[in-house]
Amino acid sequence: MKSWNEECAIVGVYNVDNASMLSYYSLFAMQHRGQEASGIAASDGTKITTIKNIGLVTKIFTQRRLDKLKGRSSIGHNRYSTAGEDSINDTQPIFARYELGELALAHNGNLTNAKDMRKKLIQQGAIFQTYLDTENLIHLIAQSKKQSLTDRIIDALKCIDGAYCFVFLSRSKMFAIRDRYGLRPLSLGKIQNEDGSMGYIVASESCAFDLVGAEFVREVKPGEMLIFDGAYALTDTQPTSIQVFEPNPHPCVFEHVYFARPDSSIFGCNVYKARKLMGVELAKEHCIEADMVIPVPDSGVAAALGYSKQSGIDFELGIIRNHYVGRTFIEPTQQERELKVRLKLNPIRELIANKDIIVIDDSVVRGTTSRQIIKILRQAGARKIHLLISSPPTISPCFYGVDTPHKEQLICANKSLEEVRKYIGADSLGFLSLEGLLRSIGGEGKGWCKACFDGCYVDDYTKGL
C-alpha cells in the first residue's frame, strides 16, 4: 500500500487571526519533511474550505488562494511519497461531510493495520476515494454510533494501530492526537492575539513556532488528545486534555538522525546539539588520521563539527550544496535520486586534491548517495577517503512512516561492512554504535524506537517481520 511510504509534517492553528497564513508559514518551515504535495483546510465557523495540490508550499499557495482560506482555525499538511500514485486525491488534508457536519483531517505517520481495516470497512459499505491509510479514520468516525465528535474520534482511534499524529478540524473545534508510543513528534505552542486572547498551534517540529512567533508550551504526550474549543483568555488556560491511551513512549531515533531540522527541539532534545554529540561519539569510536573533516551538506554538518572538535582535525566545507535542489532520500525513484546527488553537490577541488579526508554523513540507507559522493571526491583528486556515518547501519525496514519499506533496499541489511565499503568506494567505512547514538540523544530512558537499527519493533503487528 502506497501510504506505507510516507513521512510528513502537520500543523494545526486555533483561535488566531488569519489562521491559514500561519499554517502556510509553518508548512514552509517544515518543507523538509515533504516536498511532493501540500494542503491547508480552514474554518470560519460555518464552513471548512480546503486547498491542496501537488508541489511545494510556495508554489501552491499564492496570496489569492490564501485569501480564500478564511477563518480563525486551520490545519495543514506536507507530504512526500515513493513512486506510485501521485493523484491530488492522495494529498491532505482529507475533507468529508458526514452526519455531524464537516471534518478535515491531516496525518503524520503510518497505520500498521490499515490494509485489514480498509478491507473490513469496504465490506461494511465504505467507498474509498484515496489510497491513504488516513482515510480509514474518516470512515470509522462516520460509522461510529457515538453522539459527539470527541467520542467518535476516540472510538475510531481504538480501531487503529501504528504511528500517528493527527489534527482534526471541524467547523468550531480542533483536535490534536498522538499515538501511545509517541513515535512521531508533535508540539504545542501558544500565540497572543492583538485583542488579548490566546491562540494555539500544534506542529510536527518546533521550528514552525519560531517562524510564526509562537511560544513553545510542551510536547503533546503519547496517547494524549488535545481539544481546542471556544475562546481562550490571556491566562494559563490550555486546551482540554484527554489521555486516551496509557503512554508507552518509544520516540523514533531516526527523527534526530535525519528528518528533523537542526533548529527544532523534539523529544525533549535540541536536534543540532544531539547531532553534534553524535560526531563527538563518532570520533571516540573511530580515531583516524587525516588532513581534514568534511561534512556531506547539510546532513553531516553538525556531526562533522563535533568530530572535528573531539579529534582536533580541521573542519572544512569541502563539498558545496546547491540549495535549489531538494533532498535525495525522499525523491520518488532511484534514477531521480542518483541524478540529484550530482545536481546538488559539488566538491572544492583546490581544497581536497591530494589530501586524506574524513567525510561525515548522517546515514546510509540505499547507498546511492554515498557512492556518488565518493565518486565525485575521487574525481576531484582526494588521496584517501574515510567515510564515517553518525548513526548505526540501517538493517530493518520501518513500518511507522519512514521511506524504507523493503529490506532488500537497505544496503547494510544485505551486505557485510566490507562489501558496503567496496560498493561505496571508500578507503574505510565506519558507523556510530547504537550505544553512542543513544548517549547523544539522552540515553535509554525514553525507550526509543530503534527498529531501523536493531529490528525490534514496538507493537505486535510488526514483530518478527
Short mmCIF file of C-alpha atoms in Angstrom, two decimals:
data_model
loop_
_atom_site.label_atom_id
_atom_site.label_comp_id
_atom_site.label_asym_id
_atom_site.label_seq_id
_atom_site.Cartn_x
_atom_site.Cartn_y
_atom_site.Cartn_z
CA MET A 1 0.00 0.00 0.00
CA LYS A 2 1.39 3.34 -1.01
CA SER A 3 0.69 5.08 2.28
CA TRP A 4 3.26 2.83 3.94
CA ASN A 5 5.92 5.01 2.34
CA GLU A 6 5.31 8.44 3.79
CA GLU A 7 6.89 10.91 6.14
CA CYS A 8 5.03 14.17 6.57
CA ALA A 9 4.52 17.39 8.50
CA ILE A 10 1.30 18.55 10.11
CA VAL A 11 0.20 21.82 11.67
CA GLY A 12 -2.95 23.00 13.40
CA VAL A 13 -3.81 26.60 14.30
CA TYR A 14 -6.73 27.55 16.54
CA ASN A 15 -8.27 30.91 17.54
CA VAL A 16 -5.71 33.01 15.67
CA ASP A 17 -6.25 35.89 13.27
CA ASN A 18 -5.63 34.76 9.68
CA ALA A 19 -5.00 31.18 10.76
CA SER A 20 -4.36 29.91 7.24
CA MET A 21 -1.42 32.28 6.85
CA LEU A 22 0.17 30.86 10.00
CA SER A 23 -0.39 27.35 8.68
CA TYR A 24 1.26 28.40 5.43
CA TYR A 25 4.38 29.73 7.17
CA SER A 26 4.52 26.67 9.43
CA LEU A 27 4.38 24.33 6.45
CA PHE A 28 7.09 26.39 4.78
CA ALA A 29 9.28 25.93 7.87
CA MET A 30 8.67 22.17 7.69
CA GLN A 31 9.03 21.78 3.92
CA HIS A 32 11.97 19.42 4.51
CA ARG A 33 9.53 16.77 5.80
CA GLY A 34 7.69 16.53 2.50
CA GLN A 35 8.16 18.12 -0.91
CA GLU A 36 5.61 16.45 -3.14
CA ALA A 37 2.29 17.89 -2.00
CA SER A 38 0.81 20.35 0.44
CA GLY A 39 -2.61 21.42 1.64
CA ILE A 40 -4.46 23.68 4.08
CA ALA A 41 -8.04 23.48 5.39
CA ALA A 42 -9.54 26.48 7.20
CA SER A 43 -12.78 27.02 9.13
CA ASP A 44 -14.63 30.31 9.51
CA GLY A 45 -17.10 28.80 11.98
CA THR A 46 -19.73 27.93 9.39
CA LYS A 47 -17.84 26.00 6.72
CA ILE A 48 -14.45 24.41 6.01
CA THR A 49 -12.53 25.41 2.88
CA THR A 50 -9.70 23.18 1.63
CA ILE A 51 -6.99 23.94 -0.92
CA LYS A 52 -4.32 21.35 -1.75
CA ASN A 53 -2.18 20.32 -4.69
CA ILE A 54 0.99 18.62 -5.88
CA GLY A 55 4.12 20.71 -5.35
CA LEU A 56 5.95 22.92 -2.86
CA VAL A 57 4.18 25.14 -0.36
CA THR A 58 5.26 28.36 -2.07
CA LYS A 59 4.08 27.12 -5.48
CA ILE A 60 0.65 26.05 -4.30
CA PHE A 61 -0.37 28.90 -2.01
CA THR A 62 -0.49 32.24 -3.74
CA GLN A 63 -1.89 35.19 -1.82
CA ARG A 64 -5.10 34.85 -3.81
CA ARG A 65 -5.56 31.25 -2.67
CA LEU A 66 -4.71 32.05 0.93
CA ASP A 67 -7.35 34.79 0.91
CA LYS A 68 -9.94 32.10 0.19
CA LEU A 69 -8.97 30.20 3.34
CA LYS A 70 -10.83 32.41 5.78
CA GLY A 71 -11.25 31.78 9.46
CA ARG A 72 -9.50 31.65 12.83
CA SER A 73 -8.75 27.93 12.67
CA SER A 74 -6.84 25.86 10.14
CA ILE A 75 -4.83 22.67 9.68
CA GLY A 76 -2.13 21.90 7.13
CA HIS A 77 -0.04 19.07 5.74
CA ASN A 78 3.19 18.49 3.79
CA ARG A 79 3.62 15.12 2.13
CA TYR A 80 6.14 13.03 0.31
CA SER A 81 5.70 9.56 -1.09
CA THR A 82 7.55 6.96 -3.13
CA ALA A 83 6.78 6.05 -6.76
CA GLY A 84 3.17 5.17 -7.42
CA GLU A 85 0.01 7.20 -7.01
CA ASP A 86 0.53 10.94 -7.30
CA SER A 87 -3.11 11.95 -7.63
CA ILE A 88 -4.33 15.08 -5.91
CA ASN A 89 -6.83 12.77 -4.19
CA ASP A 90 -3.93 11.38 -2.16
CA THR A 91 -2.93 14.78 -0.81
CA GLN A 92 -4.02 16.03 2.59
CA PRO A 93 -5.89 17.36 4.50
CA ILE A 94 -8.72 14.95 3.75
CA PHE A 95 -12.14 16.63 3.78
CA ALA A 96 -15.52 14.98 4.26
CA ARG A 97 -19.14 15.75 5.08
CA TYR A 98 -20.88 13.35 7.43
CA GLU A 99 -23.76 13.13 9.89
CA LEU A 100 -22.42 15.72 12.35
CA GLY A 101 -21.21 18.20 9.74
CA GLU A 102 -17.87 18.86 8.05
CA LEU A 103 -14.48 17.46 9.00
CA ALA A 104 -10.89 17.83 7.77
CA LEU A 105 -8.01 15.58 8.82
CA ALA A 106 -4.21 15.57 8.43
CA HIS A 107 -1.89 12.74 9.47
CA ASN A 108 1.82 12.16 10.02
CA GLY A 109 2.88 8.54 10.45
CA ASN A 110 1.69 5.17 9.27
CA LEU A 111 -1.11 2.86 10.38
CA THR A 112 0.18 -0.70 10.54
CA ASN A 113 -3.27 -2.32 10.38
CA ALA A 114 -4.51 -0.07 7.57
CA LYS A 115 -4.88 -2.82 4.96
CA ASP A 116 -7.01 -5.09 7.16
CA MET A 117 -9.09 -2.16 8.38
CA ARG A 118 -9.74 -0.97 4.83
CA LYS A 119 -10.98 -4.42 3.79
CA LYS A 120 -13.30 -4.52 6.77
CA LEU A 121 -14.68 -1.04 6.05
CA ILE A 122 -15.26 -1.85 2.39
CA GLN A 123 -17.17 -4.98 3.41
CA GLN A 124 -19.33 -2.71 5.57
CA GLY A 125 -20.12 -0.49 2.57
CA ALA A 126 -17.45 2.21 2.73
CA ILE A 127 -16.34 3.74 -0.58
CA PHE A 128 -12.72 4.93 -0.54
CA GLN A 129 -11.55 7.90 -2.59
CA THR A 130 -7.78 7.61 -1.90
CA TYR A 131 -5.02 5.10 -1.26
CA LEU A 132 -4.22 6.78 2.06
CA ASP A 133 -4.36 4.85 5.32
CA THR A 134 -5.55 8.14 6.81
CA GLU A 135 -8.93 7.79 5.10
CA ASN A 136 -9.75 4.88 7.40
CA LEU A 137 -10.29 7.39 10.19
CA ILE A 138 -12.93 9.31 8.24
CA HIS A 139 -14.99 6.16 7.69
CA LEU A 140 -14.56 4.96 11.27
CA ILE A 141 -15.76 8.33 12.58
CA ALA A 142 -18.71 8.40 10.18
CA GLN A 143 -19.79 4.87 11.17
CA SER A 144 -19.42 5.40 14.92
CA LYS A 145 -22.65 5.37 16.93
CA LYS A 146 -21.34 7.90 19.47
CA GLN A 147 -23.16 11.20 19.77
CA SER A 148 -20.27 13.68 19.94
CA LEU A 149 -17.32 14.17 17.60
CA THR A 150 -14.92 13.78 20.52
CA ASP A 151 -16.32 10.36 21.37
CA ARG A 152 -16.39 9.34 17.72
CA ILE A 153 -12.71 10.20 17.30
CA ILE A 154 -11.81 8.20 20.41
CA ASP A 155 -13.95 5.34 19.11
CA ALA A 156 -12.04 5.42 15.80
CA LEU A 157 -8.63 5.62 17.46
CA LYS A 158 -9.31 2.40 19.34
CA CYS A 159 -9.57 0.59 15.98
CA ILE A 160 -6.16 1.57 14.61
CA ASP A 161 -2.54 0.63 15.30
CA GLY A 162 0.81 2.08 14.38
CA ALA A 163 2.38 5.53 14.37
CA TYR A 164 0.30 8.67 14.08
CA CYS A 165 -0.06 12.31 14.88
CA PHE A 166 -3.46 13.59 13.79
CA VAL A 167 -5.02 17.03 13.58
CA PHE A 168 -8.77 17.20 13.04
CA LEU A 169 -10.70 20.36 12.16
CA SER A 170 -14.46 20.71 12.47
CA ARG A 171 -16.34 23.95 11.90
CA SER A 172 -15.87 25.02 15.53
CA LYS A 173 -13.23 22.76 17.09
CA MET A 174 -9.76 21.38 16.52
CA PHE A 175 -8.29 18.15 17.85
CA ALA A 176 -4.65 17.02 18.09
CA ILE A 177 -3.78 13.39 18.89
CA ARG A 178 -0.53 11.47 19.28
CA ASP A 179 -0.25 7.67 19.38
CA ARG A 180 0.54 5.88 22.62
CA TYR A 181 4.15 5.28 21.57
CA GLY A 182 4.90 8.91 20.72
CA LEU A 183 6.75 7.71 17.64
CA ARG A 184 6.33 10.93 15.69
CA PRO A 185 6.94 14.38 17.22
CA LEU A 186 4.12 16.83 17.94
CA SER A 187 4.42 20.00 20.00
CA LEU A 188 2.03 22.60 21.40
CA GLY A 189 2.64 26.36 21.22
CA LYS A 190 0.65 29.48 22.06
CA ILE A 191 0.20 32.82 20.31
CA GLN A 192 -1.16 36.03 21.82
CA ASN A 193 -3.65 37.83 19.58
CA GLU A 194 -3.90 41.61 19.31
CA ASP A 195 -7.21 41.55 21.21
CA GLY A 196 -5.53 39.87 24.19
CA SER A 197 -6.99 36.43 23.59
CA MET A 198 -4.80 33.36 23.36
CA GLY A 199 -4.42 31.24 20.26
CA TYR A 200 -2.75 27.86 19.95
CA ILE A 201 -0.70 25.96 17.42
CA VAL A 202 0.41 22.35 17.16
CA ALA A 203 3.15 21.32 14.75
CA SER A 204 5.43 18.41 13.95
CA GLU A 205 8.51 20.50 14.72
CA SER A 206 9.16 23.49 16.95
CA CYS A 207 10.94 25.35 14.14
CA ALA A 208 7.44 26.23 12.92
CA PHE A 209 6.82 28.11 16.18
CA ASP A 210 9.93 30.23 15.72
CA LEU A 211 8.82 31.41 12.29
CA VAL A 212 5.29 32.46 13.32
CA GLY A 213 6.26 33.92 16.69
CA ALA A 214 4.63 31.24 18.84
CA GLU A 215 5.83 30.28 22.30
CA PHE A 216 6.62 26.64 22.91
CA VAL A 217 4.40 25.21 25.66
CA ARG A 218 5.15 21.49 25.72
CA GLU A 219 5.08 18.33 23.66
CA VAL A 220 1.78 16.56 23.19
CA LYS A 221 2.03 13.48 25.38
CA PRO A 222 1.99 9.97 23.91
CA GLY A 223 -1.62 8.75 23.88
CA GLU A 224 -2.98 12.25 24.55
CA MET A 225 -5.75 14.12 22.73
CA LEU A 226 -5.99 17.91 22.95
CA ILE A 227 -9.37 19.51 22.29
CA PHE A 228 -9.48 23.15 21.22
CA ASP A 229 -12.93 24.75 21.54
CA GLY A 230 -14.11 28.26 22.30
CA ALA A 231 -12.01 31.33 23.04
CA TYR A 232 -9.05 31.46 25.40
CA ALA A 233 -8.36 34.42 27.64
CA LEU A 234 -4.87 35.73 28.26
CA THR A 235 -4.26 33.25 31.08
CA ASP A 236 -2.56 29.92 31.56
CA THR A 237 -5.74 28.15 30.45
CA GLN A 238 -4.85 25.45 27.97
CA PRO A 239 -6.86 23.16 25.68
CA THR A 240 -8.76 20.28 27.22
CA SER A 241 -6.57 17.21 27.56
CA ILE A 242 -7.78 13.61 27.46
CA GLN A 243 -5.37 10.73 28.00
CA VAL A 244 -6.95 8.31 25.52
CA PHE A 245 -4.27 5.61 25.83
CA GLU A 246 -1.81 4.63 28.51
CA PRO A 247 1.55 6.11 27.40
CA ASN A 248 4.21 3.67 26.23
CA PRO A 249 6.87 6.08 24.90
CA HIS A 250 9.05 4.89 22.02
CA PRO A 251 10.10 8.05 20.14
CA CYS A 252 11.76 7.48 16.77
CA VAL A 253 15.56 7.84 16.83
CA PHE A 254 15.64 8.49 13.08
CA GLU A 255 13.93 11.84 13.64
CA HIS A 256 17.11 13.03 15.39
CA VAL A 257 19.39 11.32 12.87
CA TYR A 258 17.82 12.65 9.68
CA PHE A 259 14.32 14.07 9.42
CA ALA A 260 14.06 16.96 11.88
CA ARG A 261 15.51 20.40 11.22
CA PRO A 262 18.60 21.22 13.33
CA ASP A 263 16.88 24.23 14.90
CA SER A 264 13.97 22.12 16.17
CA SER A 265 13.69 20.57 19.60
CA ILE A 266 11.93 17.21 19.62
CA PHE A 267 11.51 14.55 22.27
CA GLY A 268 12.98 16.97 24.80
CA CYS A 269 16.29 17.46 22.98
CA ASN A 270 17.62 20.05 20.54
CA VAL A 271 18.38 18.37 17.21
CA TYR A 272 21.55 20.34 16.44
CA LYS A 273 23.03 19.63 19.85
CA ALA A 274 22.22 15.91 19.50
CA ARG A 275 23.82 15.67 16.06
CA LYS A 276 26.95 17.45 17.23
CA LEU A 277 27.21 14.97 20.12
CA MET A 278 26.87 12.15 17.58
CA GLY A 279 30.02 13.49 15.94
CA VAL A 280 31.82 13.58 19.29
CA GLU A 281 30.86 9.95 19.94
CA LEU A 282 31.90 9.04 16.39
CA ALA A 283 35.38 10.50 16.99
CA LYS A 284 35.75 8.50 20.19
CA GLU A 285 34.84 5.28 18.38
CA HIS A 286 36.74 5.89 15.13
CA CYS A 287 40.17 7.52 15.50
CA ILE A 288 41.53 8.26 12.02
CA GLU A 289 44.49 10.34 10.84
CA ALA A 290 43.52 12.76 8.10
CA ASP A 291 44.09 16.28 6.81
CA MET A 292 40.55 17.48 7.26
CA VAL A 293 36.97 16.61 8.20
CA ILE A 294 34.35 17.32 5.53
CA PRO A 295 30.59 17.12 6.04
CA VAL A 296 28.10 15.99 3.46
CA PRO A 297 25.93 19.12 3.35
CA ASP A 298 23.67 19.74 5.01
CA SER A 299 23.01 16.43 6.73
CA GLY A 300 26.52 15.87 8.10
CA VAL A 301 27.48 19.39 9.20
CA ALA A 302 26.67 19.21 12.92
CA ALA A 303 28.21 15.76 13.36
CA ALA A 304 31.33 16.83 11.44
CA LEU A 305 31.74 19.82 13.75
CA GLY A 306 31.51 17.50 16.74
CA TYR A 307 34.01 15.09 15.21
CA SER A 308 36.42 17.93 14.42
CA LYS A 309 36.24 19.33 17.94
CA GLN A 310 36.80 15.93 19.57
CA SER A 311 39.56 14.77 17.20
CA GLY A 312 41.37 18.07 16.68
CA ILE A 313 41.26 17.62 12.89
CA ASP A 314 40.37 20.76 10.92
CA PHE A 315 36.78 21.15 9.73
CA GLU A 316 36.38 22.26 6.11
CA LEU A 317 33.41 22.79 3.82
CA GLY A 318 34.87 20.66 1.04
CA ILE A 319 31.54 19.98 -0.65
CA ILE A 320 29.20 22.79 -1.65
CA ARG A 321 25.48 22.19 -1.91
CA ASN A 322 23.11 23.76 -4.42
CA HIS A 323 20.18 24.60 -2.15
CA TYR A 324 17.74 24.82 -5.03
CA VAL A 325 17.70 21.03 -5.27
CA GLY A 326 15.60 19.01 -2.82
CA ARG A 327 16.56 16.14 -0.51
CA THR A 328 17.62 12.96 -2.32
CA PHE A 329 16.35 10.47 0.27
CA ILE A 330 12.75 11.46 -0.27
CA GLU A 331 12.71 11.57 -4.05
CA PRO A 332 10.29 9.05 -5.60
CA THR A 333 12.55 6.98 -7.85
CA GLN A 334 16.10 5.61 -7.72
CA GLN A 335 17.01 7.27 -11.04
CA GLU A 336 15.96 10.69 -9.75
CA ARG A 337 17.90 10.16 -6.51
CA GLU A 338 21.14 9.39 -8.40
CA LEU A 339 20.80 12.38 -10.70
CA LYS A 340 20.06 14.81 -7.90
CA VAL A 341 23.21 13.90 -6.00
CA ARG A 342 25.30 15.38 -8.81
CA LEU A 343 22.91 18.27 -9.30
CA LYS A 344 23.14 19.41 -5.70
CA LEU A 345 26.71 18.53 -4.51
CA ASN A 346 30.00 19.80 -5.92
CA PRO A 347 33.49 19.43 -4.35
CA ILE A 348 36.07 22.20 -3.97
CA ARG A 349 38.91 20.62 -5.94
CA GLU A 350 41.63 23.03 -4.79
CA LEU A 351 40.87 22.17 -1.17
CA ILE A 352 40.72 18.38 -1.27
CA ALA A 353 43.14 17.41 -4.07
CA ASN A 354 45.95 15.14 -2.79
CA LYS A 355 44.51 15.18 0.74
CA ASP A 356 43.38 12.46 3.12
CA ILE A 357 39.84 13.36 4.09
CA ILE A 358 37.20 12.18 6.54
CA VAL A 359 33.71 12.53 5.14
CA ILE A 360 30.84 12.65 7.65
CA ASP A 361 27.24 11.85 6.78
CA ASP A 362 24.23 11.02 8.91
CA SER A 363 23.09 7.71 7.44
CA VAL A 364 23.43 5.12 4.70
CA VAL A 365 20.12 3.68 3.54
CA ARG A 366 20.33 2.57 -0.07
CA GLY A 367 23.98 3.56 -0.57
CA THR A 368 23.22 5.60 -3.69
CA THR A 369 24.13 9.00 -2.28
CA SER A 370 27.31 7.79 -0.55
CA ARG A 371 28.53 6.02 -3.68
CA GLN A 372 28.04 9.12 -5.82
CA ILE A 373 29.71 11.38 -3.24
CA ILE A 374 32.80 9.17 -3.03
CA LYS A 375 32.95 9.10 -6.82
CA ILE A 376 32.92 12.87 -7.22
CA LEU A 377 35.52 13.26 -4.45
CA ARG A 378 37.81 10.76 -6.24
CA GLN A 379 37.40 12.72 -9.44
CA ALA A 380 38.32 15.88 -7.52
CA GLY A 381 41.67 14.34 -6.55
CA ALA A 382 41.20 13.19 -2.95
CA ARG A 383 44.04 10.84 -1.96
CA LYS A 384 42.22 8.82 0.70
CA ILE A 385 38.56 8.98 1.64
CA HIS A 386 37.32 7.73 5.01
CA LEU A 387 33.53 7.71 5.23
CA LEU A 388 32.07 7.87 8.74
CA ILE A 389 28.36 7.69 9.46
CA SER A 390 26.90 9.32 12.58
CA SER A 391 24.30 6.57 13.06
CA PRO A 392 24.32 2.76 13.10
CA PRO A 393 23.78 0.68 9.94
CA THR A 394 20.14 0.70 8.83
CA ILE A 395 19.29 -3.02 8.73
CA SER A 396 15.49 -3.21 9.10
CA PRO A 397 12.51 -1.68 7.32
CA CYS A 398 10.34 0.89 9.07
CA PHE A 399 6.58 0.36 9.26
CA TYR A 400 5.92 3.65 11.05
CA GLY A 401 6.26 6.24 8.30
CA VAL A 402 9.87 6.31 7.04
CA ASP A 403 10.65 5.50 3.41
CA THR A 404 12.40 2.15 3.99
CA PRO A 405 9.60 -0.37 3.42
CA HIS A 406 11.57 -3.22 1.83
CA LYS A 407 14.57 -4.90 3.40
CA GLU A 408 16.12 -5.62 0.01
CA GLN A 409 16.51 -1.84 -0.46
CA LEU A 410 18.68 -1.50 2.65
CA ILE A 411 22.30 -2.00 1.66
CA CYS A 412 23.52 -2.74 5.20
CA ALA A 413 20.87 -5.42 5.62
CA ASN A 414 22.16 -7.33 2.63
CA LYS A 415 25.93 -6.76 2.61
CA SER A 416 28.76 -7.03 5.12
CA LEU A 417 30.57 -3.88 6.24
CA GLU A 418 33.43 -4.67 3.85
CA GLU A 419 31.03 -5.29 0.98
CA VAL A 420 29.33 -1.98 1.66
CA ARG A 421 32.71 -0.23 1.74
CA LYS A 422 33.67 -1.71 -1.61
CA TYR A 423 30.31 -0.82 -3.16
CA ILE A 424 30.55 2.77 -1.94
CA GLY A 425 34.21 3.02 -2.93
CA ALA A 426 35.67 4.49 0.29
CA ASP A 427 39.09 3.59 1.68
CA SER A 428 37.46 2.93 5.04
CA LEU A 429 33.92 2.95 6.38
CA GLY A 430 32.69 3.27 9.96
CA PHE A 431 29.35 3.69 11.71
CA LEU A 432 28.39 5.11 15.09
CA SER A 433 27.38 2.39 17.51
CA LEU A 434 23.81 2.21 18.75
CA GLU A 435 25.09 2.88 22.26
CA GLY A 436 26.89 6.00 21.03
CA LEU A 437 23.76 7.23 19.28
CA LEU A 438 21.63 6.75 22.38
CA ARG A 439 24.15 8.62 24.53
CA SER A 440 23.91 11.53 22.08
CA ILE A 441 20.12 11.84 22.33
CA GLY A 442 19.58 11.21 26.01
CA GLY A 443 20.19 7.54 26.68
CA GLU A 444 17.90 4.54 27.03
CA GLY A 445 15.49 6.14 29.48
CA LYS A 446 12.95 7.09 26.81
CA GLY A 447 12.65 3.60 25.37
CA TRP A 448 13.49 4.82 21.87
CA CYS A 449 12.11 3.06 18.82
CA LYS A 450 15.26 1.96 17.01
CA ALA A 451 13.77 -0.76 14.85
CA CYS A 452 15.59 0.53 11.76
CA PHE A 453 18.88 -0.21 13.56
CA ASP A 454 18.09 -3.33 15.62
CA GLY A 455 14.91 -4.86 14.10
CA CYS A 456 12.96 -4.64 17.39
CA TYR A 457 9.51 -3.20 16.68
CA VAL A 458 7.27 -1.56 19.25
CA ASP A 459 4.00 -3.38 18.55
CA ASP A 460 2.91 -6.96 17.98
CA TYR A 461 1.79 -6.38 14.40
CA THR A 462 5.32 -5.97 13.06
CA LYS A 463 7.32 -8.15 15.42
CA GLY A 464 9.26 -10.76 13.53
CA LEU A 465 8.61 -9.29 10.08
#
